Structures are given as structure tokens and as C-alpha cells.
């Protein structure tokens, strides 16, 4: 029995890597485990290496692990790029389609499983990610019935036939892996979760939900990584509360529209990243000099200039505190967990209104896009 596990799935962008991790996590969340997940991806729509690393634990966890217990590989690049994270008793589960090669300088054990072949036999190669989930369950000695509800939720709108095929793909991966494990003691059996229901969400969704709870009824924003999910969440939710979202033509229009809406008495938010914040600076000064409330979210990413949209850095603090022309009072808040992101987002509106100043909520790629287990 182990109390925590580090699991990673990798392949090419557009290959279902995110959905593989999502389905795996949602099921484990239902069993009462604490989770922390982080996606590595590039600034492109399709192609290029991507991976999704998940830490599973019986106690609260606040980061991914440095090492790795299980690596699920859809291509050789995933093994070559990530195998050094595996500890000596680590396990690689690789799709036999690409004839995987285990590096000589690792003690990890590799199992070649026909993800693509099994999925194709069931109807489509696209279900290879479900086969991989089933294989992972066999390694962890998990009951795959927990996936029935999850698959129904995710694929139910596509019809019962699609649901059953995906469940069959999970079972095929589970059975195939169990055959390969027969007579070995290579399973990594997880200690039982506590069965409690918790949320599992990224920081951006928590910020958007916090804004909604804080009385926000309008958002003006321009899409930018890694802030766009805030806008995407509020596009779905704000109309139900009499609010709306406008995607503006640029960052300057977004922040000046937010100032105008606040002046008219509507609690308003705008969100961006470092490059967008540079464009907003003059308008943030306008908020300060006119004493108009304003809430701005800065999801920090790698810089300088337009920088590295999908990479980690915490480098905007000085710019957020001192970046405007002339001296104006402003408040900068920096949450460190998803829970804090929710509460700080709501409180930002109260502080902006009470003190009539711009309030900047400072996060980063890890908090914005990392997925955490949180209490309801």
C-alpha cells in the first residue's frame, strides 16, 4: 500500500493527453483522493510534446512531485523526455504501436501495451487514451466501475453507444495489463481514499467563480494565455446572473471598458498576462487618478516582452506595484492556492469599491492552470 502516487501521461498535442489525465483524475477524485495536476504544453494547436502530470495522495497536496511512479507514453519522445523522473521502481506503460525502447540508464520496468490496436478493434483509434486509463487502473489495482459514472458524464451527450465503447476500451486496457502483470508484484496499490466529495478545479476557474460570488456582472477581456479560461468560464456563467462578457479588440479597450463599467456602477473585471498588463498600464493610472474602482487579474507567465506564454515565471510583482506613471495608491493581492484564489477574487471587488483604487490579483501559470482538489 502506498499513500501517494505520481502519474504522468505524455504524447503529441491533439492526441487526447489532456482528456486522458482529466478522466483519470475525476475518477480518483470521486474515490476521495487529493489531487494536484499540471499540464506541460506548447504554444500551438496541434503537434509537439505535451504531458499531464498528476500527484495523487491520501492527504492534501499542494504541488506535483519531482519524481515519478508511472509514465504512460503514446510516443518514444515521451519516454526520452521524461524517463529520468522515474525512480528505480518506476513503471513505463507504452503504446506498442511505436515499438517503444526503454533507455539503458534506467531501472524502471517497461510494459508494451497495444493501446491503439485495442482501441481500433473496438471502433476507433481515438479511444487509445481510454485503454491507457484502464492499464493504469490495473497497475494501481483500482476498481474500474468508478469510471462508469465519469464516462457517462463526459460522453453521455454523444449517445449510449459511445459511452459503452469507451467503457469497453477501459476494460480492454485493464484486462490486457492484468495479463502482463500476472505472476509479478509490480502493482502500486493505493491506500484507500476517504470517499469524500470535493471540487477539482484550476485556479482560473476559482478566480472566475470568486468574481461571480463577489458581485461581478461584467467582464471585458482580450484572450491571452494563461488568463483566457477566466473569460471562458464567465462567458458560460455570467448570463445566468444578468451579466455579460465582451471580448474586446485589444487589451487597452478591455481595461478602459472595465473602468467605464465600474464608473457606471457595475462590478467589473478584466484579466490578462504580463504583456497585456503592459498595455493596460496607462489605463490603470486612469483608474487611480479618477478614483474609479478596477479589478485586474495578472496571470504571470515567462518573460520578458511577449515571452513564453505557456512557461512558468513569477516576475511581474515590481511592475504591478510600481509600473504606472506617477504615484497612485493600488492594492496587489497574491493568492497561493485555489481556495485563496476564490476568496481573494471576491474580496478584490470589496477593496476596490471601499478604497476607490485599482486592485490587481497576481497569479502565475502554475496556479492559473494547475488543477487542485479543493473543499466545496
JSON list of N, CA, C and O in Angstrom, two decimals, residues 320-361:
[
{"chain": "A", "resi": 320, "resn": "UNK", "atom": "N", "xyz": [3.71, 45.41, -11.25]},
{"chain": "A", "resi": 320, "resn": "UNK", "atom": "CA", "xyz": [2.36, 45.62, -10.75]},
{"chain": "A", "resi": 320, "resn": "UNK", "atom": "C", "xyz": [2.31, 46.67, -9.64]},
{"chain": "A", "resi": 320, "resn": "UNK", "atom": "O", "xyz": [1.36, 47.44, -9.53]},
{"chain": "A", "resi": 321, "resn": "UNK", "atom": "N", "xyz": [3.36, 46.71, -8.81]},
{"chain": "A", "resi": 321, "resn": "UNK", "atom": "CA", "xyz": [3.38, 47.68, -7.72]},
{"chain": "A", "resi": 321, "resn": "UNK", "atom": "C", "xyz": [3.78, 49.08, -8.21]},
{"chain": "A", "resi": 321, "resn": "UNK", "atom": "O", "xyz": [3.18, 50.08, -7.84]},
{"chain": "A", "resi": 322, "resn": "UNK", "atom": "N", "xyz": [4.81, 49.14, -9.09]},
{"chain": "A", "resi": 322, "resn": "UNK", "atom": "CA", "xyz": [5.40, 50.44, -9.45]},
{"chain": "A", "resi": 322, "resn": "UNK", "atom": "C", "xyz": [5.23, 50.82, -10.91]},
{"chain": "A", "resi": 322, "resn": "UNK", "atom": "O", "xyz": [5.72, 51.86, -11.34]},
{"chain": "A", "resi": 323, "resn": "UNK", "atom": "N", "xyz": [4.52, 50.00, -11.70]},
{"chain": "A", "resi": 323, "resn": "UNK", "atom": "CA", "xyz": [4.55, 50.19, -13.15]},
{"chain": "A", "resi": 323, "resn": "UNK", "atom": "C", "xyz": [3.83, 51.40, -13.71]},
{"chain": "A", "resi": 323, "resn": "UNK", "atom": "O", "xyz": [4.12, 51.83, -14.81]},
{"chain": "A", "resi": 324, "resn": "UNK", "atom": "N", "xyz": [2.87, 51.96, -12.98]},
{"chain": "A", "resi": 324, "resn": "UNK", "atom": "CA", "xyz": [2.11, 53.09, -13.53]},
{"chain": "A", "resi": 324, "resn": "UNK", "atom": "C", "xyz": [2.92, 54.39, -13.47]},
{"chain": "A", "resi": 324, "resn": "UNK", "atom": "O", "xyz": [3.82, 54.53, -12.66]},
{"chain": "A", "resi": 325, "resn": "UNK", "atom": "N", "xyz": [2.55, 55.33, -14.35]},
{"chain": "A", "resi": 325, "resn": "UNK", "atom": "CA", "xyz": [3.22, 56.63, -14.38]},
{"chain": "A", "resi": 325, "resn": "UNK", "atom": "C", "xyz": [2.71, 57.47, -13.22]},
{"chain": "A", "resi": 325, "resn": "UNK", "atom": "O", "xyz": [1.51, 57.57, -12.98]},
{"chain": "A", "resi": 326, "resn": "UNK", "atom": "N", "xyz": [3.63, 58.10, -12.50]},
{"chain": "A", "resi": 326, "resn": "UNK", "atom": "CA", "xyz": [3.22, 58.87, -11.33]},
{"chain": "A", "resi": 326, "resn": "UNK", "atom": "C", "xyz": [2.82, 57.94, -10.20]},
{"chain": "A", "resi": 326, "resn": "UNK", "atom": "O", "xyz": [2.80, 56.73, -10.35]},
{"chain": "A", "resi": 327, "resn": "UNK", "atom": "N", "xyz": [2.52, 58.53, -9.08]},
{"chain": "A", "resi": 327, "resn": "UNK", "atom": "CA", "xyz": [2.19, 57.73, -7.90]},
{"chain": "A", "resi": 327, "resn": "UNK", "atom": "C", "xyz": [0.68, 57.69, -7.68]},
{"chain": "A", "resi": 327, "resn": "UNK", "atom": "O", "xyz": [0.04, 58.74, -7.60]},
{"chain": "A", "resi": 328, "resn": "UNK", "atom": "N", "xyz": [0.15, 56.48, -7.60]},
{"chain": "A", "resi": 328, "resn": "UNK", "atom": "CA", "xyz": [-1.25, 56.29, -7.23]},
{"chain": "A", "resi": 328, "resn": "UNK", "atom": "C", "xyz": [-1.32, 55.14, -6.23]},
{"chain": "A", "resi": 328, "resn": "UNK", "atom": "O", "xyz": [-0.49, 54.24, -6.27]},
{"chain": "A", "resi": 329, "resn": "UNK", "atom": "N", "xyz": [-2.28, 55.18, -5.34]},
{"chain": "A", "resi": 329, "resn": "UNK", "atom": "CA", "xyz": [-2.45, 54.01, -4.46]},
{"chain": "A", "resi": 329, "resn": "UNK", "atom": "C", "xyz": [-3.07, 52.86, -5.24]},
{"chain": "A", "resi": 329, "resn": "UNK", "atom": "O", "xyz": [-3.95, 53.07, -6.07]},
{"chain": "A", "resi": 330, "resn": "UNK", "atom": "N", "xyz": [-2.57, 51.67, -5.02]},
{"chain": "A", "resi": 330, "resn": "UNK", "atom": "CA", "xyz": [-3.20, 50.48, -5.60]},
{"chain": "A", "resi": 330, "resn": "UNK", "atom": "C", "xyz": [-2.96, 49.30, -4.66]},
{"chain": "A", "resi": 330, "resn": "UNK", "atom": "O", "xyz": [-2.08, 49.36, -3.80]},
{"chain": "A", "resi": 331, "resn": "UNK", "atom": "N", "xyz": [-3.73, 48.26, -4.84]},
{"chain": "A", "resi": 331, "resn": "UNK", "atom": "CA", "xyz": [-3.62, 47.06, -4.00]},
{"chain": "A", "resi": 331, "resn": "UNK", "atom": "C", "xyz": [-3.22, 45.89, -4.89]},
{"chain": "A", "resi": 331, "resn": "UNK", "atom": "O", "xyz": [-3.82, 45.67, -5.95]},
{"chain": "A", "resi": 332, "resn": "UNK", "atom": "N", "xyz": [-2.22, 45.13, -4.47]},
{"chain": "A", "resi": 332, "resn": "UNK", "atom": "CA", "xyz": [-1.81, 43.92, -5.19]},
{"chain": "A", "resi": 332, "resn": "UNK", "atom": "C", "xyz": [-1.99, 42.73, -4.25]},
{"chain": "A", "resi": 332, "resn": "UNK", "atom": "O", "xyz": [-1.46, 42.72, -3.15]},
{"chain": "A", "resi": 333, "resn": "UNK", "atom": "N", "xyz": [-2.77, 41.74, -4.70]},
{"chain": "A", "resi": 333, "resn": "UNK", "atom": "CA", "xyz": [-3.04, 40.56, -3.90]},
{"chain": "A", "resi": 333, "resn": "UNK", "atom": "C", "xyz": [-2.44, 39.35, -4.62]},
{"chain": "A", "resi": 333, "resn": "UNK", "atom": "O", "xyz": [-2.51, 39.26, -5.84]},
{"chain": "A", "resi": 334, "resn": "UNK", "atom": "N", "xyz": [-1.86, 38.41, -3.86]},
{"chain": "A", "resi": 334, "resn": "UNK", "atom": "CA", "xyz": [-1.20, 37.24, -4.47]},
{"chain": "A", "resi": 334, "resn": "UNK", "atom": "C", "xyz": [-1.64, 35.96, -3.77]},
{"chain": "A", "resi": 334, "resn": "UNK", "atom": "O", "xyz": [-1.00, 35.52, -2.81]},
{"chain": "A", "resi": 335, "resn": "UNK", "atom": "N", "xyz": [-2.72, 35.34, -4.23]},
{"chain": "A", "resi": 335, "resn": "UNK", "atom": "CA", "xyz": [-3.13, 34.05, -3.65]},
{"chain": "A", "resi": 335, "resn": "UNK", "atom": "C", "xyz": [-2.13, 32.95, -3.97]},
{"chain": "A", "resi": 335, "resn": "UNK", "atom": "O", "xyz": [-1.40, 33.04, -4.95]},
{"chain": "A", "resi": 336, "resn": "UNK", "atom": "N", "xyz": [-2.08, 31.92, -3.12]},
{"chain": "A", "resi": 336, "resn": "UNK", "atom": "CA", "xyz": [-1.13, 30.83, -3.33]},
{"chain": "A", "resi": 336, "resn": "UNK", "atom": "C", "xyz": [-1.81, 29.48, -3.54]},
{"chain": "A", "resi": 336, "resn": "UNK", "atom": "O", "xyz": [-1.14, 28.51, -3.88]},
{"chain": "A", "resi": 337, "resn": "UNK", "atom": "N", "xyz": [-3.12, 29.40, -3.33]},
{"chain": "A", "resi": 337, "resn": "UNK", "atom": "CA", "xyz": [-3.85, 28.15, -3.55]},
{"chain": "A", "resi": 337, "resn": "UNK", "atom": "C", "xyz": [-5.15, 28.47, -4.28]},
{"chain": "A", "resi": 337, "resn": "UNK", "atom": "O", "xyz": [-5.55, 29.63, -4.39]},
{"chain": "A", "resi": 338, "resn": "UNK", "atom": "N", "xyz": [-5.82, 27.42, -4.77]},
{"chain": "A", "resi": 338, "resn": "UNK", "atom": "CA", "xyz": [-7.10, 27.62, -5.45]},
{"chain": "A", "resi": 338, "resn": "UNK", "atom": "C", "xyz": [-8.13, 28.23, -4.50]},
{"chain": "A", "resi": 338, "resn": "UNK", "atom": "O", "xyz": [-8.89, 29.11, -4.89]},
{"chain": "A", "resi": 339, "resn": "UNK", "atom": "N", "xyz": [-8.14, 27.77, -3.23]},
{"chain": "A", "resi": 339, "resn": "UNK", "atom": "CA", "xyz": [-9.08, 28.35, -2.26]},
{"chain": "A", "resi": 339, "resn": "UNK", "atom": "C", "xyz": [-8.85, 29.84, -2.10]},
{"chain": "A", "resi": 339, "resn": "UNK", "atom": "O", "xyz": [-9.78, 30.64, -2.10]},
{"chain": "A", "resi": 340, "resn": "UNK", "atom": "N", "xyz": [-7.58, 30.22, -1.93]},
{"chain": "A", "resi": 340, "resn": "UNK", "atom": "CA", "xyz": [-7.25, 31.64, -1.77]},
{"chain": "A", "resi": 340, "resn": "UNK", "atom": "C", "xyz": [-7.61, 32.43, -3.02]},
{"chain": "A", "resi": 340, "resn": "UNK", "atom": "O", "xyz": [-8.05, 33.58, -2.93]},
{"chain": "A", "resi": 341, "resn": "UNK", "atom": "N", "xyz": [-7.43, 31.81, -4.19]},
{"chain": "A", "resi": 341, "resn": "UNK", "atom": "CA", "xyz": [-7.78, 32.49, -5.44]},
{"chain": "A", "resi": 341, "resn": "UNK", "atom": "C", "xyz": [-9.27, 32.83, -5.47]},
{"chain": "A", "resi": 341, "resn": "UNK", "atom": "O", "xyz": [-9.67, 33.92, -5.90]},
{"chain": "A", "resi": 342, "resn": "UNK", "atom": "N", "xyz": [-10.10, 31.91, -4.99]},
{"chain": "A", "resi": 342, "resn": "UNK", "atom": "CA", "xyz": [-11.54, 32.16, -4.93]},
{"chain": "A", "resi": 342, "resn": "UNK", "atom": "C", "xyz": [-11.87, 33.32, -3.98]},
{"chain": "A", "resi": 342, "resn": "UNK", "atom": "O", "xyz": [-12.53, 34.28, -4.35]},
{"chain": "A", "resi": 343, "resn": "UNK", "atom": "N", "xyz": [-11.39, 33.23, -2.75]},
{"chain": "A", "resi": 343, "resn": "UNK", "atom": "CA", "xyz": [-11.72, 34.24, -1.75]},
{"chain": "A", "resi": 343, "resn": "UNK", "atom": "C", "xyz": [-11.10, 35.60, -2.08]},
{"chain": "A", "resi": 343, "resn": "UNK", "atom": "O", "xyz": [-11.73, 36.65, -1.87]},
{"chain": "A", "resi": 344, "resn": "UNK", "atom": "N", "xyz": [-9.88, 35.60, -2.59]},
{"chain": "A", "resi": 344, "resn": "UNK", "atom": "CA", "xyz": [-9.23, 36.86, -2.92]},
{"chain": "A", "resi": 344, "resn": "UNK", "atom": "C", "xyz": [-9.91, 37.55, -4.10]},
{"chain": "A", "resi": 344, "resn": "UNK", "atom": "O", "xyz": [-10.00, 38.78, -4.15]},
{"chain": "A", "resi": 345, "resn": "UNK", "atom": "N", "xyz": [-10.39, 36.76, -5.06]},
{"chain": "A", "resi": 345, "resn": "UNK", "atom": "CA", "xyz": [-11.09, 37.35, -6.20]},
{"chain": "A", "resi": 345, "resn": "UNK", "atom": "C", "xyz": [-12.36, 38.07, -5.74]},
{"chain": "A", "resi": 345, "resn": "UNK", "atom": "O", "xyz": [-12.66, 39.18, -6.19]},
{"chain": "A", "resi": 346, "resn": "UNK", "atom": "N", "xyz": [-13.09, 37.45, -4.82]},
{"chain": "A", "resi": 346, "resn": "UNK", "atom": "CA", "xyz": [-14.30, 38.10, -4.29]},
{"chain": "A", "resi": 346, "resn": "UNK", "atom": "C", "xyz": [-13.94, 39.34, -3.48]},
{"chain": "A", "resi": 346, "resn": "UNK", "atom": "O", "xyz": [-14.56, 40.41, -3.63]},
{"chain": "A", "resi": 347, "resn": "UNK", "atom": "N", "xyz": [-12.91, 39.23, -2.64]},
{"chain": "A", "resi": 347, "resn": "UNK", "atom": "CA", "xyz": [-12.51, 40.35, -1.78]},
{"chain": "A", "resi": 347, "resn": "UNK", "atom": "C", "xyz": [-11.95, 41.52, -2.60]},
{"chain": "A", "resi": 347, "resn": "UNK", "atom": "O", "xyz": [-12.06, 42.68, -2.19]},
{"chain": "A", "resi": 348, "resn": "UNK", "atom": "N", "xyz": [-11.36, 41.24, -3.75]},
{"chain": "A", "resi": 348, "resn": "UNK", "atom": "CA", "xyz": [-10.78, 42.29, -4.59]},
{"chain": "A", "resi": 348, "resn": "UNK", "atom": "C", "xyz": [-11.83, 43.35, -4.94]},
{"chain": "A", "resi": 348, "resn": "UNK", "atom": "O", "xyz": [-11.53, 44.55, -4.96]},
{"chain": "A", "resi": 349, "resn": "UNK", "atom": "N", "xyz": [-13.05, 42.91, -5.21]},
{"chain": "A", "resi": 349, "resn": "UNK", "atom": "CA", "xyz": [-14.12, 43.85, -5.56]},
{"chain": "A", "resi": 349, "resn": "UNK", "atom": "C", "xyz": [-14.50, 44.73, -4.36]},
{"chain": "A", "resi": 349, "resn": "UNK", "atom": "O", "xyz": [-14.76, 45.92, -4.51]},
{"chain": "A", "resi": 350, "resn": "UNK", "atom": "N", "xyz": [-14.52, 44.11, -3.17]},
{"chain": "A", "resi": 350, "resn": "UNK", "atom": "CA", "xyz": [-14.84, 44.88, -1.97]},
{"chain": "A", "resi": 350, "resn": "UNK", "atom": "C", "xyz": [-13.78, 45.94, -1.70]},
{"chain": "A", "resi": 350, "resn": "UNK", "atom": "O", "xyz": [-14.09, 47.08, -1.35]},
{"chain": "A", "resi": 351, "resn": "UNK", "atom": "N", "xyz": [-12.51, 45.56, -1.84]},
{"chain": "A", "resi": 351, "resn": "UNK", "atom": "CA", "xyz": [-11.42, 46.50, -1.58]},
{"chain": "A", "resi": 351, "resn": "UNK", "atom": "C", "xyz": [-11.39, 47.62, -2.62]},
{"chain": "A", "resi": 351, "resn": "UNK", "atom": "O", "xyz": [-11.17, 48.79, -2.27]},
{"chain": "A", "resi": 352, "resn": "UNK", "atom": "N", "xyz": [-11.61, 47.27, -3.88]},
{"chain": "A", "resi": 352, "resn": "UNK", "atom": "CA", "xyz": [-11.61, 48.28, -4.94]},
{"chain": "A", "resi": 352, "resn": "UNK", "atom": "C", "xyz": [-12.71, 49.31, -4.70]},
{"chain": "A", "resi": 352, "resn": "UNK", "atom": "O", "xyz": [-12.51, 50.51, -4.88]},
{"chain": "A", "resi": 353, "resn": "UNK", "atom": "N", "xyz": [-13.87, 48.82, -4.26]},
{"chain": "A", "resi": 353, "resn": "UNK", "atom": "CA", "xyz": [-15.00, 49.72, -4.04]},
{"chain": "A", "resi": 353, "resn": "UNK", "atom": "C", "xyz": [-14.83, 50.54, -2.76]},
{"chain": "A", "resi": 353, "resn": "UNK", "atom": "O", "xyz": [-15.15, 51.74, -2.73]},
{"chain": "A", "resi": 354, "resn": "UNK", "atom": "N", "xyz": [-14.31, 49.90, -1.72]},
{"chain": "A", "resi": 354, "resn": "UNK", "atom": "CA", "xyz": [-14.13, 50.61, -0.45]},
{"chain": "A", "resi": 354, "resn": "UNK", "atom": "C", "xyz": [-13.10, 51.74, -0.56]},
{"chain": "A", "resi": 354, "resn": "UNK", "atom": "O", "xyz": [-13.31, 52.84, -0.05]},
{"chain": "A", "resi": 355, "resn": "UNK", "atom": "N", "xyz": [-11.99, 51.45, -1.24]},
{"chain": "A", "resi": 355, "resn": "UNK", "atom": "CA", "xyz": [-10.89, 52.43, -1.31]},
{"chain": "A", "resi": 355, "resn": "UNK", "atom": "C", "xyz": [-10.82, 53.19, -2.63]},
{"chain": "A", "resi": 355, "resn": "UNK", "atom": "O", "xyz": [-9.98, 54.08, -2.79]},
{"chain": "A", "resi": 356, "resn": "UNK", "atom": "N", "xyz": [-11.72, 52.82, -3.59]},
{"chain": "A", "resi": 356, "resn": "UNK", "atom": "CA", "xyz": [-11.76, 53.52, -4.88]},
{"chain": "A", "resi": 356, "resn": "UNK", "atom": "C", "xyz": [-10.40, 53.51, -5.58]},
{"chain": "A", "resi": 356, "resn": "UNK", "atom": "O", "xyz": [-9.87, 54.53, -6.02]},
{"chain": "A", "resi": 357, "resn": "UNK", "atom": "N", "xyz": [-9.81, 52.33, -5.68]},
{"chain": "A", "resi": 357, "resn": "UNK", "atom": "CA", "xyz": [-8.48, 52.17, -6.26]},
{"chain": "A", "resi": 357, "resn": "UNK", "atom": "C", "xyz": [-8.47, 50.94, -7.18]},
{"chain": "A", "resi": 357, "resn": "UNK", "atom": "O", "xyz": [-9.33, 50.07, -7.08]},
{"chain": "A", "resi": 358, "resn": "UNK", "atom": "N", "xyz": [-7.45, 50.84, -8.07]},
{"chain": "A", "resi": 358, "resn": "UNK", "atom": "CA", "xyz": [-7.27, 49.60, -8.82]},
{"chain": "A", "resi": 358, "resn": "UNK", "atom": "C", "xyz": [-6.73, 48.50, -7.90]},
{"chain": "A", "resi": 358, "resn": "UNK", "atom": "O", "xyz": [-5.84, 48.75, -7.08]},
{"chain": "A", "resi": 359, "resn": "UNK", "atom": "N", "xyz": [-7.26, 47.30, -8.06]},
{"chain": "A", "resi": 359, "resn": "UNK", "atom": "CA", "xyz": [-6.79, 46.12, -7.32]},
{"chain": "A", "resi": 359, "resn": "UNK", "atom": "C", "xyz": [-6.31, 45.10, -8.35]},
{"chain": "A", "resi": 359, "resn": "UNK", "atom": "O", "xyz": [-7.05, 44.76, -9.28]},
{"chain": "A", "resi": 360, "resn": "UNK", "atom": "N", "xyz": [-5.08, 44.63, -8.17]},
{"chain": "A", "resi": 360, "resn": "UNK", "atom": "CA", "xyz": [-4.51, 43.65, -9.09]},
{"chain": "A", "resi": 360, "resn": "UNK", "atom": "C", "xyz": [-4.36, 42.31, -8.37]},
{"chain": "A", "resi": 360, "resn": "UNK", "atom": "O", "xyz": [-3.77, 42.23, -7.29]},
{"chain": "A", "resi": 361, "resn": "UNK", "atom": "N", "xyz": [-4.95, 41.28, -8.96]},
{"chain": "A", "resi": 361, "resn": "UNK", "atom": "CA", "xyz": [-4.84, 39.92, -8.41]},
{"chain": "A", "resi": 361, "resn": "UNK", "atom": "C", "xyz": [-3.74, 39.20, -9.19]},
{"chain": "A", "resi": 361, "resn": "UNK", "atom": "O", "xyz": [-3.85, 39.01, -10.40]}
]
